[in-house]
Amino acid sequence: MSSTPTSAVLVVNAGSSSVKYQLVDPVTGEATAKGLIERIGLPRGEVHHTVGGTTYDEVLPIPDHATALRLLTAAFAEHGPDLGEIDLLAVGHRVVHGGADFADPTVVTPEVLITIEQLVPLAPLHNPGNLEGILAAQQAFPDVPQVAVFDTAFHQTMPPAASTYAVPRAWREQYRVRRYGFHGTSHAYVSRRVAELMERPLDQLRAVVLHLGNGASATAVDGGRSVDTSMGLTPLEGLVMGTRGGDLDPGVAGHLARSGGLTIEEVDRALSKESGLLGLTGSADFREVQQRREVGDADAELAFQVVVHRLLHYVGAYAAVLGGLDVLVFTAGVGENDGELRAEVVRRLSFLGTELDEAANVGLARGEGGRISTEDSAVEVWVVPTNEEWEIARQAAEVVEGR
Ligand code: AMP
């Protein structure tokens, strides 16, 4: 039975046409209410507010983010919990790109808003929606501090050797071309959590975290600090994902422009929306790919092998970057749920000292984490469910309380 917390953070993840939110106790991580407002700007908008196990749905036009935030407060007023009875510490906003400007969660000021706006060219699909969400939340909650938590922030500790692309100076200096990395909130949460679960000090742990969801990234975490990560300037680099193919010879773009007559917009679109599992199999959903493999689909089998091969590349490389490995961690939709993929990766990394506990790997309950390596395994292997909302709430509360 969930209880109304005395203090909480409203976590907001605003996209171009949707706002996801959760009311989270930053100490326990309990979410007492959550919701999704979608199809903003379309004639038929939708509000879904869930509290106490019941979801309340509403369909109505939602012209903009300001209206969405008004509907959010109305949903809380109508269905609870009563925000007036809660000490609302902060509204914590997920912001995708913080560039090199933000290494920490940051209380929103007019200057911060300008900087987020200036970062739009680096994340044209994400930062504008994030910004709209902040502006709307400022109107809806004028007396509550707004805190921006950046997806890139955790990776600002990467050494220049890892974050620098070997490209012309003008690209690096004028256009800020470098590796930034994403999913930082998840990697931060999971690497801290696994240290707690292992009962080992985080500052002595060399970890590789595999965040495998619709988007996917690998991070090398040394003593709690990101030292390398697979996503780069954009979230296109690295692992094979639902609709993004990850690593690619940059010459492919020029080849398609010259030989296929594709525009840069068409190449961009194909790389972010039509590649990855979708490009290889026709489905972006890993579960479906697994179901097709079971009935002998050759495309699905190849996709699985490409996914595994790329994962081996990254874990092997990061073990070298870290100078050894203490723990390998799987998280997010695929990482938390697909025992077959985990088993294949862990078996093929056995040369590093990973030994799979087969029973533990298949016995994990949905949504539950746990250790999936044997007692004797030199490198521990864990599944840790990610919780980005809790991490945003925790970081936002910390910033506000530390002021
Ligand atoms: P996320 O972006 O973290 O929500 O993860 C979404 C991905 O997780 C999708 O590709 C889903 O197909 C995948 N997924 C969810 N449940 C399972 C499952 N039981 N087995 C394999 N993949 C799953």
Tab-separated table of C-alpha atoms and ligand atoms in Angstrom:
chain	number	residue	atom	x	y	z
A	1	MET	CA	0.000	0.000	0.000
A	2	SER	CA	1.534	3.312	-1.029
A	3	SER	CA	1.374	6.223	1.337
A	4	THR	CA	1.547	9.907	0.573
A	5	PRO	CA	5.109	11.081	1.211
A	6	THR	CA	5.669	14.204	3.259
A	7	SER	CA	8.202	15.499	0.776
A	8	ALA	CA	8.611	14.611	-2.868
A	9	VAL	CA	10.042	15.650	-6.205
A	10	LEU	CA	7.901	15.913	-9.312
A	11	VAL	CA	10.026	14.333	-12.043
A	12	VAL	CA	9.178	15.586	-15.524
A	13	ASN	CA	10.390	14.128	-18.801
A	14	ALA	CA	9.081	16.404	-21.534
A	15	GLY	CA	9.442	15.523	-25.192
A	16	SER	CA	8.287	17.424	-28.249
A	17	SER	CA	4.761	16.003	-28.061
A	18	SER	CA	4.538	14.333	-24.651
A	19	VAL	CA	5.147	14.869	-20.949
A	20	LYS	CA	5.864	11.916	-18.651
A	21	TYR	CA	5.812	12.566	-14.941
A	22	GLN	CA	6.214	10.865	-11.592
A	23	LEU	CA	5.849	12.063	-8.037
A	24	VAL	CA	8.816	10.453	-6.309
A	25	ASP	CA	9.989	10.246	-2.719
A	26	PRO	CA	13.704	11.019	-3.166
A	27	VAL	CA	14.685	8.953	-0.124
A	28	THR	CA	12.818	5.710	-0.813
A	29	GLY	CA	12.283	6.056	-4.567
A	30	GLU	CA	8.598	5.291	-4.145
A	31	ALA	CA	6.473	6.802	-6.929
A	32	THR	CA	3.063	7.685	-5.474
A	33	ALA	CA	1.637	8.853	-8.777
A	34	LYS	CA	2.725	8.804	-12.375
A	35	GLY	CA	1.334	9.882	-15.656
A	36	LEU	CA	1.678	10.497	-19.331
A	37	ILE	CA	0.288	13.405	-21.302
A	38	GLU	CA	0.651	12.685	-24.988
A	39	ARG	CA	-0.206	13.905	-28.458
A	40	ILE	CA	0.446	17.507	-27.453
A	41	GLY	CA	-0.257	19.783	-30.422
A	42	LEU	CA	-2.559	17.224	-32.081
A	43	PRO	CA	-6.361	17.509	-32.128
A	44	ARG	CA	-6.844	14.525	-29.840
A	45	GLY	CA	-4.539	14.769	-26.850
A	46	GLU	CA	-4.513	12.233	-24.017
A	47	VAL	CA	-3.926	12.389	-20.280
A	48	HIS	CA	-3.246	9.217	-18.282
A	49	HIS	CA	-2.809	9.687	-14.534
A	50	THR	CA	-2.092	6.652	-12.362
A	51	VAL	CA	-2.464	6.653	-8.595
A	52	GLY	CA	-3.097	3.804	-6.150
A	53	GLY	CA	-3.122	1.256	-8.992
A	54	THR	CA	-5.889	3.022	-10.948
A	55	THR	CA	-5.332	4.896	-14.207
A	56	TYR	CA	-7.601	7.812	-15.071
A	57	ASP	CA	-7.758	8.605	-18.793
A	58	GLU	CA	-8.955	11.733	-20.510
A	59	VAL	CA	-9.054	12.703	-24.196
A	60	LEU	CA	-9.069	16.386	-25.131
A	61	PRO	CA	-7.134	18.853	-27.274
A	62	ILE	CA	-3.789	19.787	-25.694
A	63	PRO	CA	-2.391	22.626	-27.810
A	64	ASP	CA	0.891	23.135	-25.967
A	65	HIS	CA	3.119	22.214	-23.023
A	66	ALA	CA	1.651	24.964	-20.813
A	67	THR	CA	-1.778	23.333	-21.211
A	68	ALA	CA	-0.236	19.932	-20.525
A	69	LEU	CA	1.199	21.154	-17.213
A	70	ARG	CA	-2.150	22.706	-16.264
A	71	LEU	CA	-3.800	19.338	-16.941
A	72	LEU	CA	-1.119	17.678	-14.834
A	73	THR	CA	-1.931	19.870	-11.823
A	74	ALA	CA	-5.646	19.334	-12.475
A	75	ALA	CA	-5.136	15.554	-12.503
A	76	PHE	CA	-3.365	15.711	-9.136
A	77	ALA	CA	-6.135	17.962	-7.746
A	78	GLU	CA	-8.869	15.626	-8.952
A	79	HIS	CA	-7.366	12.183	-8.386
A	80	GLY	CA	-4.592	12.861	-5.855
A	81	PRO	CA	-2.297	12.930	-4.170
A	82	ASP	CA	-3.040	16.473	-3.075
A	83	LEU	CA	0.065	18.451	-3.980
A	84	GLY	CA	-0.964	21.090	-1.433
A	85	GLU	CA	-0.326	18.582	1.345
A	86	ILE	CA	3.124	17.629	0.142
A	87	ASP	CA	6.349	19.482	0.630
A	88	LEU	CA	7.220	19.641	-3.073
A	89	LEU	CA	11.001	20.015	-2.908
A	90	ALA	CA	11.578	20.539	-6.614
A	91	VAL	CA	10.456	19.777	-10.110
A	92	GLY	CA	13.268	17.645	-11.569
A	93	HIS	CA	13.529	17.825	-15.347
A	94	ARG	CA	15.250	15.321	-17.553
A	95	VAL	CA	17.278	17.301	-20.092
A	96	VAL	CA	18.975	15.260	-22.775
A	97	HIS	CA	21.939	17.419	-23.755
A	98	GLY	CA	23.985	19.475	-21.335
A	99	GLY	CA	27.000	19.705	-23.649
A	100	ALA	CA	30.240	20.500	-21.833
A	101	ASP	CA	28.397	23.140	-19.802
A	102	PHE	CA	26.713	20.975	-17.195
A	103	ALA	CA	28.491	18.303	-15.194
A	104	ASP	CA	25.946	18.378	-12.352
A	105	PRO	CA	22.235	18.788	-11.754
A	106	THR	CA	21.503	22.503	-11.908
A	107	VAL	CA	18.831	24.808	-10.509
A	108	VAL	CA	17.193	26.513	-13.483
A	109	THR	CA	17.907	30.226	-13.834
A	110	PRO	CA	17.402	32.479	-16.881
A	111	GLU	CA	21.083	31.880	-17.788
A	112	VAL	CA	20.639	28.106	-17.573
A	113	LEU	CA	17.655	28.332	-19.929
A	114	ILE	CA	19.757	30.277	-22.431
A	115	THR	CA	22.523	27.662	-22.279
A	116	ILE	CA	20.052	24.788	-22.823
A	117	GLU	CA	18.699	26.717	-25.809
A	118	GLN	CA	22.219	27.169	-27.171
A	119	LEU	CA	22.666	23.391	-27.001
A	120	VAL	CA	19.677	22.762	-29.301
A	121	PRO	CA	21.916	22.248	-32.383
A	122	LEU	CA	23.528	19.303	-30.548
A	123	ALA	CA	20.160	17.704	-29.700
A	124	PRO	CA	17.541	19.161	-32.062
A	125	LEU	CA	15.064	16.338	-31.395
A	126	HIS	CA	15.227	16.523	-27.609
A	127	ASN	CA	16.341	19.802	-26.034
A	128	PRO	CA	13.468	21.913	-27.479
A	129	GLY	CA	10.835	19.661	-25.838
A	130	ASN	CA	12.809	19.559	-22.580
A	131	LEU	CA	12.944	23.361	-22.618
A	132	GLU	CA	9.198	23.670	-23.254
A	133	GLY	CA	8.612	21.396	-20.270
A	134	ILE	CA	10.711	23.584	-17.975
A	135	LEU	CA	9.010	26.796	-19.100
A	136	ALA	CA	5.558	25.260	-18.610
A	137	ALA	CA	6.484	23.864	-15.174
A	138	GLN	CA	7.768	27.284	-14.112
A	139	GLN	CA	4.305	28.671	-14.852
A	140	ALA	CA	2.492	25.792	-13.172
A	141	PHE	CA	4.745	25.723	-10.075
A	142	PRO	CA	6.111	29.273	-9.737
A	143	ASP	CA	7.231	28.794	-6.122
A	144	VAL	CA	9.000	25.460	-6.573
A	145	PRO	CA	12.660	25.247	-7.654
A	146	GLN	CA	13.114	23.734	-11.103
A	147	VAL	CA	16.170	21.510	-11.418
A	148	ALA	CA	17.628	20.302	-14.713
A	149	VAL	CA	19.246	16.853	-14.638
A	150	PHE	CA	21.246	16.188	-17.781
A	151	ASP	CA	21.640	12.851	-19.550
A	152	THR	CA	25.174	13.837	-20.497
A	153	ALA	CA	26.326	15.072	-17.060
A	154	PHE	CA	27.617	11.760	-15.654
A	155	HIS	CA	29.983	11.405	-18.608
A	156	GLN	CA	31.673	14.783	-18.131
A	157	THR	CA	34.337	12.935	-16.116
A	158	MET	CA	35.561	11.154	-19.265
A	159	PRO	CA	39.230	11.921	-19.886
A	160	PRO	CA	40.009	13.800	-23.125
A	161	ALA	CA	41.490	10.626	-24.591
A	162	ALA	CA	38.025	9.073	-24.503
A	163	SER	CA	35.927	12.129	-25.341
A	164	THR	CA	37.997	13.480	-28.251
A	165	TYR	CA	37.278	12.600	-31.860
A	166	ALA	CA	40.301	12.836	-34.158
A	167	VAL	CA	38.740	15.417	-36.484
A	168	PRO	CA	39.799	18.901	-37.649
A	169	ARG	CA	40.350	21.515	-34.962
A	170	ALA	CA	37.594	23.757	-36.367
A	171	TRP	CA	35.026	20.966	-35.970
A	172	ARG	CA	36.063	20.405	-32.392
A	173	GLU	CA	36.241	24.075	-31.404
A	174	GLN	CA	33.560	25.774	-33.478
A	175	TYR	CA	30.988	22.991	-33.630
A	176	ARG	CA	31.720	21.329	-30.269
A	177	VAL	CA	32.249	17.975	-31.965
A	178	ARG	CA	33.311	15.513	-29.245
A	179	ARG	CA	31.894	12.529	-27.403
A	180	TYR	CA	29.353	13.529	-24.728
A	181	GLY	CA	27.542	10.272	-23.980
A	182	PHE	CA	23.929	9.777	-22.865
A	183	HIS	CA	21.819	7.653	-20.468
A	184	GLY	CA	24.027	9.202	-17.764
A	185	THR	CA	21.260	9.195	-15.153
A	186	SER	CA	20.765	5.473	-15.630
A	187	HIS	CA	24.479	4.664	-15.625
A	188	ALA	CA	24.965	6.758	-12.468
A	189	TYR	CA	22.084	5.044	-10.674
A	190	VAL	CA	23.002	1.515	-11.709
A	191	SER	CA	26.705	1.801	-10.920
A	192	ARG	CA	25.995	3.196	-7.445
A	193	ARG	CA	23.300	0.607	-6.798
A	194	VAL	CA	25.419	-2.357	-7.817
A	195	ALA	CA	28.141	-1.283	-5.381
A	196	GLU	CA	25.506	-1.248	-2.604
A	197	LEU	CA	24.246	-4.687	-3.618
A	198	MET	CA	27.787	-6.086	-3.774
A	199	GLU	CA	28.575	-4.388	-0.451
A	200	ARG	CA	31.725	-2.975	-1.986
A	201	PRO	CA	32.916	0.659	-1.886
A	202	LEU	CA	31.967	2.308	-5.151
A	203	ASP	CA	35.296	4.132	-5.346
A	204	GLN	CA	37.122	0.802	-5.634
A	205	LEU	CA	34.947	-0.742	-8.298
A	206	ARG	CA	35.685	-1.153	-12.001
A	207	ALA	CA	32.325	-1.681	-13.671
A	208	VAL	CA	30.934	-1.965	-17.149
A	209	VAL	CA	27.254	-1.028	-17.272
A	210	LEU	CA	25.196	-2.183	-20.252
A	211	HIS	CA	22.011	-0.137	-20.566
A	212	LEU	CA	20.126	-2.180	-23.165
A	213	GLY	CA	16.697	-0.765	-23.961
A	214	ASN	CA	15.203	0.713	-27.061
A	215	GLY	CA	18.240	2.989	-26.905
A	216	ALA	CA	21.383	1.227	-25.737
A	217	SER	CA	24.751	2.263	-24.387
A	218	ALA	CA	27.725	0.807	-22.556
A	219	THR	CA	29.719	2.740	-19.968
A	220	ALA	CA	33.048	2.034	-18.291
A	221	VAL	CA	32.759	3.249	-14.693
A	222	ASP	CA	35.944	3.520	-12.649
A	223	GLY	CA	35.388	4.209	-8.960
A	224	GLY	CA	31.958	5.673	-9.652
A	225	ARG	CA	33.149	7.938	-12.488
A	226	SER	CA	32.373	7.449	-16.159
A	227	VAL	CA	35.659	7.046	-18.050
A	228	ASP	CA	34.259	5.937	-21.411
A	229	THR	CA	30.864	5.467	-22.981
A	230	SER	CA	29.581	4.202	-26.286
A	231	MET	CA	27.293	7.077	-27.322
A	232	GLY	CA	29.002	10.144	-28.689
A	233	LEU	CA	28.077	13.583	-29.994
A	234	THR	CA	24.608	12.141	-30.528
A	235	PRO	CA	22.865	9.011	-29.231
A	236	LEU	CA	23.565	7.260	-32.557
A	237	GLU	CA	27.018	5.887	-31.814
A	238	GLY	CA	27.872	2.588	-30.199
A	239	LEU	CA	25.662	-0.438	-29.664
A	240	VAL	CA	22.944	-1.794	-31.936
A	241	MET	CA	19.582	-0.375	-30.791
A	242	GLY	CA	15.902	-0.606	-31.738
A	243	THR	CA	16.081	1.781	-34.680
A	244	ARG	CA	19.717	2.990	-34.492
A	245	GLY	CA	22.564	0.931	-35.827
A	246	GLY	CA	25.343	2.287	-33.638
A	247	ASP	CA	28.930	2.252	-34.889
A	248	LEU	CA	29.330	2.827	-38.599
A	249	ASP	CA	32.062	3.858	-41.006
A	250	PRO	CA	31.471	7.623	-41.420
A	251	GLY	CA	32.159	7.080	-45.120
A	252	VAL	CA	28.743	5.440	-45.460
A	253	ALA	CA	27.014	8.846	-45.416
A	254	GLY	CA	29.118	10.210	-48.299
A	255	HIS	CA	28.688	6.991	-50.257
A	256	LEU	CA	24.896	7.147	-49.977
A	257	ALA	CA	24.860	10.836	-50.916
A	258	ARG	CA	26.978	10.207	-54.024
A	259	SER	CA	25.657	6.817	-55.130
A	260	GLY	CA	22.108	6.910	-53.797
A	261	GLY	CA	21.417	10.637	-54.136
A	262	LEU	CA	20.277	10.769	-50.491
A	263	THR	CA	20.132	14.129	-48.742
A	264	ILE	CA	21.767	14.593	-45.362
A	265	GLU	CA	18.278	14.683	-43.788
A	266	GLU	CA	17.442	11.319	-45.373
A	267	VAL	CA	20.679	9.788	-44.135
A	268	ASP	CA	20.103	11.219	-40.632
A	269	ARG	CA	16.575	9.876	-40.558
A	270	ALA	CA	17.579	6.412	-41.732
A	271	LEU	CA	20.361	6.248	-39.159
A	272	SER	CA	18.123	7.199	-36.273
A	273	LYS	CA	14.709	5.768	-37.258
A	274	GLU	CA	15.209	2.956	-39.780
A	275	SER	CA	18.383	1.153	-38.725
A	276	GLY	CA	19.314	-1.141	-35.835
A	277	LEU	CA	16.995	-4.098	-35.206
A	278	LEU	CA	14.385	-2.476	-37.430
A	279	GLY	CA	16.812	-2.245	-40.342
A	280	LEU	CA	17.981	-5.824	-39.871
A	281	THR	CA	14.676	-7.562	-39.174
A	282	GLY	CA	11.749	-5.204	-39.824
A	283	SER	CA	11.008	-5.026	-36.087
A	284	ALA	CA	12.529	-2.647	-33.532
A	285	ASP	CA	11.282	-4.773	-30.639
A	286	PHE	CA	13.835	-7.149	-29.151
A	287	ARG	CA	11.156	-9.493	-27.847
A	288	GLU	CA	9.795	-9.923	-31.343
A	289	VAL	CA	13.291	-10.542	-32.702
A	290	GLN	CA	13.710	-13.320	-30.120
A	291	GLN	CA	10.344	-14.848	-31.044
A	292	ARG	CA	11.346	-14.891	-34.705
A	293	ARG	CA	14.688	-16.515	-33.877
A	294	GLU	CA	12.843	-19.312	-32.140
A	295	VAL	CA	11.046	-20.191	-35.366
A	296	GLY	CA	14.270	-20.103	-37.381
A	297	ASP	CA	14.106	-16.636	-38.936
A	298	ALA	CA	17.563	-16.017	-40.464
A	299	ASP	CA	17.349	-12.200	-40.288
A	300	ALA	CA	16.474	-12.347	-36.611
A	301	GLU	CA	19.357	-14.750	-35.958
A	302	LEU	CA	21.795	-12.439	-37.746
A	303	ALA	CA	20.470	-9.429	-35.781
A	304	PHE	CA	21.015	-11.280	-32.495
A	305	GLN	CA	24.565	-12.194	-33.508
A	306	VAL	CA	25.331	-8.582	-34.543
A	307	VAL	CA	23.989	-7.313	-31.203
A	308	VAL	CA	26.128	-9.808	-29.272
A	309	HIS	CA	29.230	-9.161	-31.379
A	310	ARG	CA	28.995	-5.411	-30.748
A	311	LEU	CA	28.503	-5.997	-27.019
A	312	LEU	CA	31.649	-8.153	-26.933
A	313	HIS	CA	33.564	-5.343	-28.659
A	314	TYR	CA	32.559	-2.841	-26.018
A	315	VAL	CA	32.972	-4.946	-22.903
A	316	GLY	CA	36.374	-6.142	-24.141
A	317	ALA	CA	37.463	-2.595	-24.931
A	318	TYR	CA	36.232	-1.250	-21.614
A	319	ALA	CA	37.921	-4.008	-19.634
A	320	ALA	CA	41.137	-2.790	-21.291
A	321	VAL	CA	40.308	0.878	-20.578
A	322	LEU	CA	39.616	0.050	-16.916
A	323	GLY	CA	42.701	-2.181	-16.617
A	324	GLY	CA	40.507	-5.071	-15.463
A	325	LEU	CA	36.926	-5.652	-14.498
A	326	ASP	CA	35.178	-6.279	-11.171
A	327	VAL	CA	31.564	-6.295	-12.286
A	328	LEU	CA	29.452	-6.376	-15.415
A	329	VAL	CA	25.915	-5.026	-15.052
A	330	PHE	CA	22.861	-5.415	-17.279
A	331	THR	CA	19.971	-2.959	-17.125
A	332	ALA	CA	16.940	-1.517	-19.028
A	333	GLY	CA	14.219	-3.363	-20.984
A	334	VAL	CA	16.393	-5.900	-22.784
A	335	GLY	CA	19.149	-6.112	-20.158
A	336	GLU	CA	16.676	-6.736	-17.327
A	337	ASN	CA	14.456	-9.203	-19.159
A	338	ASP	CA	16.360	-11.147	-21.777
A	339	GLY	CA	18.185	-13.993	-20.062
A	340	GLU	CA	19.213	-15.529	-23.355
A	341	LEU	CA	21.128	-12.459	-24.503
A	342	ARG	CA	22.767	-12.118	-21.083
A	343	ALA	CA	23.770	-15.779	-21.101
A	344	GLU	CA	25.340	-15.541	-24.545
A	345	VAL	CA	27.338	-12.425	-23.650
A	346	VAL	CA	28.503	-13.736	-20.279
A	347	ARG	CA	29.553	-17.120	-21.700
A	348	ARG	CA	31.566	-15.531	-24.463
A	349	LEU	CA	33.301	-13.227	-21.992
A	350	SER	CA	34.424	-16.151	-19.838
A	351	PHE	CA	38.046	-15.443	-20.813
A	352	LEU	CA	37.717	-12.287	-18.671
A	353	GLY	CA	36.615	-14.373	-15.688
A	354	THR	CA	32.821	-14.245	-15.920
A	355	GLU	CA	31.063	-17.465	-14.919
A	356	LEU	CA	27.299	-17.571	-15.384
A	357	ASP	CA	24.985	-19.003	-12.736
A	358	GLU	CA	22.466	-20.453	-15.187
A	359	ALA	CA	19.744	-20.989	-12.588
A	360	ALA	CA	20.068	-17.448	-11.213
A	361	ASN	CA	20.008	-16.019	-14.729
A	362	VAL	CA	16.749	-17.693	-15.738
A	363	GLY	CA	15.208	-17.460	-12.271
A	364	LEU	CA	15.116	-13.679	-11.976
A	365	ALA	CA	11.605	-12.380	-11.413
A	366	ARG	CA	10.459	-9.596	-13.718
A	367	GLY	CA	11.553	-6.237	-12.391
A	368	GLU	CA	13.866	-7.882	-9.857
A	369	GLY	CA	17.599	-7.633	-10.041
A	370	GLY	CA	20.168	-10.010	-8.696
A	371	ARG	CA	23.567	-11.572	-9.153
A	372	ILE	CA	23.762	-13.950	-12.095
A	373	SER	CA	27.391	-15.055	-11.728
A	374	THR	CA	28.562	-18.004	-9.640
A	375	GLU	CA	30.263	-17.683	-6.236
A	376	ASP	CA	33.573	-18.500	-7.948
A	377	SER	CA	33.234	-16.058	-10.820
A	378	ALA	CA	36.265	-13.726	-10.836
A	379	VAL	CA	34.107	-10.993	-12.334
A	380	GLU	CA	30.668	-10.579	-10.814
A	381	VAL	CA	27.704	-10.207	-13.141
A	382	TRP	CA	24.518	-8.479	-11.993
A	383	VAL	CA	21.132	-7.449	-13.286
A	384	VAL	CA	20.077	-4.133	-11.733
A	385	PRO	CA	16.724	-2.601	-12.750
A	386	THR	CA	17.330	1.012	-13.646
A	387	ASN	CA	15.317	3.806	-12.065
A	388	GLU	CA	16.031	7.098	-13.790
A	389	GLU	CA	13.111	8.860	-12.077
A	390	TRP	CA	14.445	8.044	-8.619
A	391	GLU	CA	17.907	9.217	-9.638
A	392	ILE	CA	16.505	12.508	-10.991
A	393	ALA	CA	14.455	12.967	-7.799
A	394	ARG	CA	17.475	12.198	-5.613
A	395	GLN	CA	19.781	14.543	-7.507
A	396	ALA	CA	17.179	17.344	-7.625
A	397	ALA	CA	16.498	17.047	-3.886
A	398	GLU	CA	20.216	17.040	-3.146
A	399	VAL	CA	20.810	20.230	-5.114
A	400	VAL	CA	17.859	22.030	-3.535
A	401	GLU	CA	18.675	20.905	0.007
A	402	GLY	CA	22.331	21.807	-0.465
A	403	ARG	CA	21.551	25.384	-1.445
B	1	AMP	P1	13.296	0.205	-22.635
B	1	AMP	O1	13.696	1.230	-23.680
B	1	AMP	O2	14.265	0.136	-21.508
B	1	AMP	O3	11.863	0.333	-22.192
B	1	AMP	O4	13.387	-1.222	-23.360
B	1	AMP	C1	12.602	-1.560	-24.459
B	1	AMP	C2	13.124	-2.828	-25.093
B	1	AMP	O5	13.110	-3.886	-24.122
B	1	AMP	C3	12.299	-3.319	-26.275
B	1	AMP	O6	13.158	-3.694	-27.337
B	1	AMP	C4	11.604	-4.550	-25.715
B	1	AMP	O7	11.351	-5.508	-26.711
B	1	AMP	C5	12.643	-5.062	-24.753
B	1	AMP	N1	12.053	-6.020	-23.808
B	1	AMP	C6	11.107	-5.812	-22.883
B	1	AMP	N2	10.786	-6.960	-22.273
B	1	AMP	C7	11.545	-7.934	-22.836
B	1	AMP	C8	11.680	-9.341	-22.657
B	1	AMP	N3	10.953	-9.992	-21.761
B	1	AMP	N4	12.587	-9.999	-23.423
B	1	AMP	C9	13.312	-9.345	-24.331
B	1	AMP	N5	13.237	-8.033	-24.546
B	1	AMP	C10	12.363	-7.329	-23.821
